[in-house]
Coordinates of C-alpha atoms and ligand atoms in Angstrom, one line a residue:
M1 CA -27.1 43.8 81.9
T2 CA -29.8 41.2 82.8
L3 CA -29.7 37.9 81.0
Q4 CA -33.2 37.0 79.9
P5 CA -34.1 33.3 80.4
L6 CA -35.1 31.6 77.1
R7 CA -38.8 31.7 78.0
F8 CA -41.8 30.4 76.0
P9 CA -45.2 32.1 76.0
E10 CA -47.6 31.5 78.9
N11 CA -49.8 28.5 78.3
F12 CA -47.5 27.0 75.7
A13 CA -48.5 23.3 75.4
W14 CA -45.5 21.1 76.1
G15 CA -45.9 17.4 75.5
V16 CA -44.7 14.0 74.3
A17 CA -46.0 11.9 71.4
T18 CA -46.4 8.2 70.5
A19 CA -48.6 6.2 68.2
A20 CA -50.8 3.1 68.9
P21 CA -49.1 0.6 66.5
Q22 CA -45.6 1.6 67.7
I23 CA -46.2 1.1 71.5
E24 CA -49.4 -0.8 72.3
G25 CA -48.5 -4.4 71.4
A26 CA -51.5 -6.7 72.2
A27 CA -51.7 -7.0 68.4
F28 CA -54.6 -9.6 68.5
T29 CA -56.0 -9.0 72.0
D30 CA -59.7 -8.2 72.8
G31 CA -60.8 -8.5 69.3
K32 CA -58.3 -6.3 67.5
G33 CA -58.2 -6.9 63.8
E34 CA -55.0 -7.3 61.7
S35 CA -53.4 -4.0 60.5
T36 CA -51.4 -3.6 57.4
W37 CA -48.3 -3.3 59.5
D38 CA -49.1 -6.5 61.5
H39 CA -49.3 -8.2 58.1
F40 CA -46.4 -6.5 56.4
S41 CA -44.0 -7.1 59.3
R42 CA -44.6 -10.9 58.9
Q43 CA -43.4 -10.9 55.3
P44 CA -39.7 -12.0 55.4
G45 CA -37.3 -9.1 54.7
S46 CA -39.8 -6.3 55.2
V47 CA -38.8 -5.1 58.7
H48 CA -35.3 -5.0 60.2
N49 CA -34.5 -8.2 62.1
G50 CA -38.0 -9.6 61.4
D51 CA -39.4 -7.5 64.2
T52 CA -43.2 -7.4 64.6
L53 CA -45.6 -5.2 66.5
D54 CA -47.0 -8.1 68.6
V55 CA -45.6 -6.9 72.0
A56 CA -43.9 -3.6 71.2
C57 CA -43.8 -1.7 74.6
D58 CA -46.8 -3.6 75.9
H59 CA -48.3 -0.3 76.6
Y60 CA -51.7 -2.0 76.3
H61 CA -51.1 -3.7 79.7
R62 CA -48.7 -1.1 81.2
F63 CA -50.4 2.2 80.6
E64 CA -50.9 2.9 84.3
E65 CA -47.2 2.7 84.8
D66 CA -46.5 4.8 81.7
F67 CA -48.9 7.6 82.8
A68 CA -47.5 7.6 86.3
L69 CA -44.0 8.0 84.8
M70 CA -45.2 10.8 82.5
A71 CA -46.8 12.6 85.5
S72 CA -43.6 12.2 87.5
L73 CA -41.7 13.9 84.6
G74 CA -44.3 16.7 84.6
V75 CA -45.9 15.8 81.2
K76 CA -49.2 17.7 80.8
N77 CA -50.0 16.9 77.2
Y78 CA -49.8 13.6 75.5
R79 CA -50.3 12.9 71.8
L80 CA -51.4 9.3 71.1
S81 CA -53.2 7.6 68.3
I82 CA -56.2 5.3 68.3
A83 CA -55.8 1.9 66.5
W84 CA -58.5 1.8 63.8
P85 CA -58.4 -2.1 63.7
R86 CA -59.2 -2.2 67.5
I87 CA -62.4 -0.2 66.9
L88 CA -63.5 -1.6 63.5
P89 CA -61.6 -4.9 63.1
G90 CA -63.4 -6.5 60.1
S91 CA -65.2 -6.0 56.8
D92 CA -68.6 -6.7 58.6
G93 CA -68.4 -3.1 59.9
L94 CA -69.2 -4.1 63.5
V95 CA -67.8 -1.9 66.3
N96 CA -65.6 -3.8 68.7
Q97 CA -66.7 -2.7 72.2
P98 CA -63.6 -4.0 74.0
G99 CA -61.6 -1.7 71.8
L100 CA -63.6 1.3 72.8
D101 CA -63.4 0.2 76.5
F102 CA -59.6 0.0 76.3
Y103 CA -59.3 3.7 75.3
H104 CA -61.8 4.7 78.0
R105 CA -59.6 3.1 80.5
L106 CA -56.6 4.9 79.0
F107 CA -58.3 8.3 79.1
D108 CA -59.5 7.6 82.7
S109 CA -55.9 6.9 83.7
M110 CA -54.6 10.1 81.9
E111 CA -57.3 12.1 83.7
R112 CA -56.1 10.7 87.1
N113 CA -52.6 11.8 86.2
G114 CA -53.5 15.3 85.0
I115 CA -52.6 14.6 81.4
T116 CA -54.5 16.1 78.5
P117 CA -55.0 13.8 75.4
W118 CA -54.3 14.9 71.9
V119 CA -55.7 12.2 69.7
T120 CA -54.5 11.2 66.2
M121 CA -57.3 9.2 64.5
Y122 CA -55.0 7.5 62.0
H123 CA -51.3 6.8 62.4
W124 CA -50.8 4.4 59.5
D125 CA -52.5 1.2 60.8
T126 CA -55.1 0.6 58.1
P127 CA -57.2 -2.5 58.7
Q128 CA -55.6 -5.3 56.6
W129 CA -58.9 -6.2 54.9
L130 CA -59.1 -2.7 53.5
E131 CA -55.4 -2.9 52.3
E132 CA -56.4 -6.1 50.4
M133 CA -59.1 -4.0 48.6
G134 CA -56.5 -1.6 47.5
G135 CA -55.8 0.4 50.6
W136 CA -55.4 4.1 49.9
R137 CA -55.6 3.4 46.1
N138 CA -59.3 2.7 46.7
R139 CA -61.6 5.6 47.5
R140 CA -63.5 3.2 49.8
T141 CA -60.7 3.5 52.4
A142 CA -61.5 7.2 52.8
E143 CA -65.2 6.4 53.2
E144 CA -64.5 3.7 55.8
F145 CA -62.2 6.1 57.6
G146 CA -65.1 8.6 57.7
R147 CA -67.3 6.0 59.4
Y148 CA -64.5 5.1 61.9
A149 CA -63.9 8.8 62.7
E150 CA -67.6 9.2 63.5
V151 CA -67.5 6.2 65.8
I152 CA -64.5 7.4 67.8
V153 CA -65.6 11.0 68.0
K154 CA -69.0 10.0 69.2
A155 CA -67.5 7.7 71.8
F156 CA -64.8 10.0 73.1
G157 CA -65.9 13.5 72.2
G158 CA -67.0 14.2 75.8
R159 CA -63.4 13.8 77.0
V160 CA -61.1 14.4 74.0
K161 CA -61.0 18.0 72.8
N162 CA -57.9 18.0 70.6
W163 CA -58.2 15.9 67.5
I164 CA -55.7 15.2 64.7
T165 CA -57.3 13.6 61.7
I166 CA -54.3 12.0 60.0
N167 CA -50.6 11.7 60.6
E168 CA -48.1 12.4 57.7
I169 CA -50.0 11.6 54.5
R170 CA -46.7 11.3 52.5
C171 CA -45.6 8.3 54.6
F172 CA -48.5 6.0 53.8
T173 CA -49.0 7.2 50.2
M174 CA -45.7 8.2 48.5
F175 CA -43.4 6.2 50.8
A176 CA -45.7 3.1 50.8
Y177 CA -46.8 2.9 47.1
G178 CA -44.1 5.1 45.6
T179 CA -40.4 5.4 45.1
V180 CA -39.0 4.9 48.6
L181 CA -40.9 1.6 49.1
E182 CA -40.0 1.1 52.8
K183 CA -43.3 1.3 54.3
S184 CA -46.2 -1.1 54.2
P185 CA -47.4 -2.4 51.7
A186 CA -44.3 -1.4 49.7
I187 CA -45.9 -1.9 46.3
R188 CA -44.7 0.3 43.4
E189 CA -47.4 2.2 41.6
T190 CA -47.5 4.9 38.9
Q191 CA -47.4 8.6 39.6
Q192 CA -51.1 8.9 38.8
V193 CA -52.0 6.3 41.4
L194 CA -49.7 8.0 43.9
N195 CA -51.5 11.3 43.3
Q196 CA -54.8 9.5 43.7
T197 CA -53.8 7.9 47.1
I198 CA -52.9 11.4 48.4
H199 CA -56.3 12.7 47.1
H200 CA -58.1 9.9 49.0
A201 CA -56.2 10.6 52.2
L202 CA -57.2 14.3 51.8
I203 CA -60.8 13.3 51.5
A204 CA -60.4 11.1 54.7
H205 CA -59.0 14.1 56.5
G206 CA -62.1 16.1 55.5
L207 CA -64.4 13.4 56.8
G208 CA -62.4 13.5 60.0
V209 CA -62.9 17.2 60.3
R210 CA -66.6 16.8 59.6
A211 CA -67.0 14.1 62.3
V212 CA -65.4 16.5 64.9
R213 CA -67.7 19.3 63.9
A214 CA -70.8 17.1 64.1
H215 CA -70.0 15.1 67.2
G216 CA -67.0 16.6 69.0
G217 CA -69.1 18.7 71.5
E218 CA -68.2 22.0 73.0
G219 CA -64.6 23.1 72.7
A220 CA -63.6 20.4 70.2
R221 CA -60.7 21.4 67.9
V222 CA -59.3 19.6 64.9
G223 CA -56.4 19.8 62.5
L224 CA -54.1 17.8 60.2
T225 CA -50.6 16.7 61.0
D226 CA -48.3 17.0 58.0
N227 CA -44.7 16.1 57.4
A228 CA -44.3 18.9 54.9
E229 CA -41.2 19.3 52.9
Y230 CA -39.1 21.9 54.8
Y231 CA -36.6 24.3 53.2
V232 CA -34.0 26.5 54.7
P233 CA -32.3 29.5 52.9
V234 CA -28.6 29.0 52.7
E235 CA -28.3 32.6 53.8
E236 CA -31.1 34.6 55.5
T237 CA -31.1 37.3 52.9
E238 CA -34.0 38.5 50.7
E239 CA -33.0 36.6 47.5
H240 CA -32.5 33.2 49.2
I241 CA -35.6 33.6 51.4
A242 CA -37.6 34.3 48.2
A243 CA -36.1 31.2 46.6
T244 CA -37.0 29.2 49.7
R245 CA -40.6 30.3 49.6
K246 CA -40.9 29.1 46.0
A247 CA -39.5 25.7 46.9
F248 CA -41.8 25.4 49.9
A249 CA -45.0 26.3 48.0
F250 CA -44.0 24.1 45.0
E251 CA -43.6 21.0 47.2
N252 CA -46.3 21.6 49.7
D253 CA -49.2 22.7 47.5
R254 CA -50.2 19.1 47.0
I255 CA -51.2 18.7 50.6
L256 CA -51.1 22.0 52.6
G257 CA -52.3 23.9 49.5
A258 CA -55.2 21.5 49.0
V259 CA -56.3 21.9 52.6
Y260 CA -55.7 25.6 53.0
H261 CA -56.7 26.9 49.6
G262 CA -59.5 24.4 49.0
Y263 CA -58.3 23.5 45.5
Y264 CA -55.2 22.1 43.7
T265 CA -53.2 25.0 42.4
E266 CA -52.5 25.4 38.7
T267 CA -48.8 25.0 39.4
F268 CA -49.4 21.7 41.1
L269 CA -51.8 20.4 38.4
N270 CA -49.4 21.5 35.6
A271 CA -46.6 19.7 37.3
C272 CA -48.7 16.6 37.4
G273 CA -49.7 16.8 33.8
A274 CA -51.5 13.7 32.7
D275 CA -51.0 12.1 36.1
R276 CA -53.2 14.6 38.0
P277 CA -55.6 13.0 40.5
V278 CA -59.2 12.4 39.6
V279 CA -61.4 14.8 41.6
L280 CA -65.1 14.3 42.0
D281 CA -67.7 17.0 42.6
G282 CA -67.8 17.9 46.3
D283 CA -64.3 16.5 47.2
F284 CA -63.0 20.0 47.9
D285 CA -66.0 20.8 50.1
L286 CA -64.6 18.2 52.4
I287 CA -60.8 18.7 51.9
G288 CA -61.1 22.5 52.3
L289 CA -63.2 22.5 55.5
P290 CA -61.7 25.0 57.9
T291 CA -59.5 23.5 60.6
D292 CA -58.4 24.9 64.0
F293 CA -54.7 24.3 63.9
L294 CA -51.9 22.8 61.8
G295 CA -49.7 20.1 63.2
L296 CA -46.2 19.9 61.7
N297 CA -43.8 17.1 62.3
I298 CA -40.3 18.6 61.8
Y299 CA -37.1 16.6 61.9
S300 CA -35.0 17.8 59.0
G301 CA -35.1 19.8 55.8
T302 CA -33.2 20.9 52.7
L303 CA -31.0 23.9 52.0
V304 CA -32.0 26.2 49.2
R305 CA -30.2 28.9 47.2
A306 CA -31.4 31.4 44.7
K307 CA -30.5 30.8 41.1
P308 CA -29.9 33.8 38.8
G309 CA -33.1 34.7 37.0
G310 CA -35.5 34.0 39.9
G311 CA -35.3 30.2 40.2
Y312 CA -34.0 28.1 43.0
E313 CA -31.9 25.1 43.6
T314 CA -31.8 22.6 46.4
L315 CA -28.4 21.6 47.8
P316 CA -27.5 18.0 48.5
F317 CA -25.9 17.2 51.8
P318 CA -22.2 16.4 51.6
A319 CA -20.8 13.2 53.0
G320 CA -20.2 13.6 56.7
Y321 CA -22.9 16.2 57.3
P322 CA -24.3 15.8 60.8
A323 CA -27.1 13.3 61.0
T324 CA -28.5 10.9 63.6
T325 CA -26.7 7.6 63.5
L326 CA -27.8 5.2 60.8
T327 CA -30.9 7.0 59.8
G328 CA -29.6 8.7 56.7
W329 CA -32.7 10.9 56.2
L330 CA -32.5 12.6 59.5
K331 CA -29.9 15.4 58.9
T332 CA -29.6 17.8 61.7
L333 CA -31.0 21.2 60.5
P334 CA -32.5 23.2 63.4
Q335 CA -33.5 26.1 61.2
A336 CA -36.0 23.7 59.5
I337 CA -38.3 24.3 62.5
Y338 CA -38.0 28.1 62.1
W339 CA -38.6 28.2 58.4
G340 CA -41.1 25.3 58.4
T341 CA -43.5 27.0 60.9
R342 CA -42.9 30.5 59.5
L343 CA -43.6 29.6 55.8
A344 CA -46.6 27.4 56.7
H345 CA -48.0 30.4 58.5
E346 CA -47.1 33.0 55.8
I347 CA -47.9 31.0 52.7
Y348 CA -50.9 28.9 53.8
G349 CA -52.2 31.2 56.5
A350 CA -52.1 28.6 59.3
K351 CA -53.2 30.7 62.3
V352 CA -52.3 28.2 65.0
V353 CA -49.4 25.8 64.6
Y354 CA -48.3 22.9 66.9
I355 CA -45.1 20.9 66.5
T356 CA -46.7 17.5 66.8
E357 CA -43.3 15.7 66.4
N358 CA -39.6 16.5 66.7
G359 CA -37.0 14.1 67.9
Y360 CA -33.8 12.2 67.5
G361 CA -33.3 8.5 66.6
T362 CA -30.2 6.5 67.2
I363 CA -28.9 3.2 68.6
E364 CA -28.1 3.3 72.3
E365 CA -28.0 1.2 75.4
P366 CA -27.6 2.0 79.1
D367 CA -24.0 2.3 80.3
A368 CA -22.4 0.2 83.1
K369 CA -24.2 2.3 85.7
G370 CA -27.5 1.9 84.0
E371 CA -27.7 5.5 82.9
I372 CA -28.4 6.6 79.3
L373 CA -26.4 9.8 78.7
D374 CA -28.0 10.8 75.4
L375 CA -26.1 14.0 75.1
H376 CA -26.7 14.0 71.3
R377 CA -30.4 14.0 71.7
R378 CA -30.3 16.7 74.4
D379 CA -28.3 18.9 72.1
Y380 CA -30.5 18.2 69.1
L381 CA -33.7 19.0 70.9
R382 CA -32.1 22.1 72.5
Q383 CA -31.0 23.5 69.1
Y384 CA -34.5 23.0 67.6
L385 CA -36.2 24.6 70.6
L386 CA -34.0 27.7 70.3
E387 CA -35.0 28.0 66.6
L388 CA -38.6 27.4 67.5
R389 CA -38.4 30.2 70.1
R390 CA -36.9 32.4 67.4
A391 CA -40.0 31.7 65.2
I392 CA -42.3 32.6 68.1
T393 CA -40.3 35.8 68.7
D394 CA -40.7 36.7 65.0
G395 CA -44.5 36.4 65.3
V396 CA -45.2 32.8 64.1
P397 CA -48.2 31.5 66.1
V398 CA -46.7 28.3 67.5
Q399 CA -48.7 27.2 70.6
G400 CA -47.2 23.9 71.5
Y401 CA -44.5 21.3 71.0
F402 CA -44.6 17.5 71.3
C403 CA -41.3 15.5 71.6
W404 CA -41.2 12.3 69.6
S405 CA -41.1 10.1 71.4
F406 CA -42.1 9.4 75.0
M407 CA -40.4 6.0 74.8
D408 CA -38.4 3.9 72.4
N409 CA -40.8 2.0 70.2
F410 CA -41.4 0.1 67.0
E411 CA -39.7 2.3 64.4
W412 CA -41.5 1.0 61.3
Q413 CA -39.1 -0.6 58.8
D414 CA -36.2 -0.2 61.3
G415 CA -38.1 -2.4 63.8
Y416 CA -36.7 -1.9 67.4
S417 CA -33.2 -1.0 66.3
I418 CA -33.6 2.7 66.2
R419 CA -34.6 4.4 69.4
F420 CA -36.4 7.8 69.4
G421 CA -37.5 7.8 73.1
I422 CA -36.5 10.1 75.9
V423 CA -37.4 7.1 78.0
H424 CA -35.4 3.9 77.3
T425 CA -37.4 0.7 76.7
D426 CA -35.7 -2.6 77.5
Y427 CA -37.4 -4.9 75.0
K428 CA -36.5 -8.0 77.1
T429 CA -37.8 -6.9 80.4
L430 CA -40.0 -4.1 79.2
K431 CA -38.5 -1.9 81.9
R432 CA -38.7 1.9 81.3
T433 CA -35.7 4.1 82.2
P434 CA -35.8 7.9 81.7
K435 CA -32.7 9.0 79.7
L436 CA -30.8 12.1 80.5
S437 CA -32.8 13.9 77.9
A438 CA -36.1 13.1 79.7
H439 CA -34.8 14.8 82.9
W440 CA -33.6 17.8 80.8
Y441 CA -37.0 18.0 78.9
S442 CA -38.8 17.7 82.2
T443 CA -37.0 20.9 83.4
V444 CA -37.8 22.6 80.1
M445 CA -41.5 21.8 80.5
R446 CA -41.6 22.8 84.2
E447 CA -39.7 26.1 83.7
N448 CA -41.3 26.9 80.3
R449 CA -37.9 27.8 78.9
V450 CA -34.9 26.3 77.2
V451 CA -32.5 25.2 79.9
Ligands
PNW1 C1 -42.5 10.2 61.8 N1 -39.3 12.3 56.6 O1 -42.1 9.7 60.6 C2 -43.6 9.3 62.3 O2 -44.8 10.1 62.5 C3 -43.4 8.5 63.5 O3 -44.3 7.4 63.5 C4 -41.9 8.0 63.4 O4 -41.7 7.0 64.4 C5 -41.0 9.2 63.5 O5 -41.3 10.1 62.6 C6 -39.6 8.8 63.5 O6 -39.2 8.3 62.2 C7 -41.4 10.3 59.6 O7 -38.9 11.7 55.6 C8 -41.0 9.7 58.5 O8 -38.9 13.5 56.8 C9 -40.3 10.3 57.5 C10 -40.0 11.7 57.6 C11 -40.4 12.4 58.8 C12 -41.1 11.7 59.8

């Protein structure tokens, strides 16, 4: 008997991910405008410990060191985001050249280190002046985003070939103006307004796709990154899988359905009732523009079982169910990555899928010897990768995986308390130290298999 190593396909894109507002710092340097999170974090009681984004990991000044570290770990693909308020800081609409220059220096350094950029246009840092005009409640935000997308694709299209329009629509719509109310600007709105914010974000996505088609140059590709709702059958049998498909489509039609079908499904509109979004002529010509891949951020999910008569029910997690420390929402459910990618492919026809984020957040510090033995993170990542490999073996077209995150960073409402990095950030000295998981993941990337 030969034991097969747990290999991934040739040319599988292994990488790490971050986002501008979470790592860059330099919040007001070189003409950057205020973002909604710069503003929000200064309101007392909004962010854990009163943490702000002012310094973060100071990646703005330390990117050379960061890319050298990435290269030493064998990172070949890096997902980053561009800060909208660095490029178009104010309501005058003027382009801030020093902002563009910064990202040119960044891409130069990545090139020298043999790292391919995967660029997210928007990772939640709306310019504050737009937030004050209603943010995503106002259609104007989508239009301004369209202009921003054109500016950056024209500037960087020669060197950036992989574009992600928008990260996780749910987070800056439903979680920002909805029921969870943790994320900036944390203002409670009606269900109709919420549906409208999502619709505006979908239009912005379409404008991003159009910008890449118009100005991206040869070989440019574009897709959306969604944090879909992920469901897992309580047993992998026909009846529970059928129930899981129903749950997946019901919850994901509002975003993935809109993009992949090019309309809102009857089921979705009926569920909205009087709260359905206002759709203008031509909106779906943009929203439904074909994309080249689907990015999925997968951390957790919900278990589903079939109900007699063809319905389904979702199962609450009992107390004590494995989860990452202190972040209640992050229950460990490795099968979410199997069923998430598989159902996105089967139900919406996504032909190429990338895991644009998957990771483990907790509170941790170096031990007495200065090592960070994050065995929980290693085990979490390993279990998810085994399920991802199972999906690929079953024919799901997953072509890459990005670990969230390269380094500990500003974790939104949790400030700097929760660490998602495979590299530790000491926020006093800004020293970076690879954790055990970084060394483990380095071997995974190098050997193209689960080790
Ligand atoms: C992602 N959920 O957010 C974001 O893209 C990152 O910026 C963030 O740091 C990371 O995950 C860790 O939190 C998520 O409710 C927020 O399933 C919420 C969910 C998933 C991801």
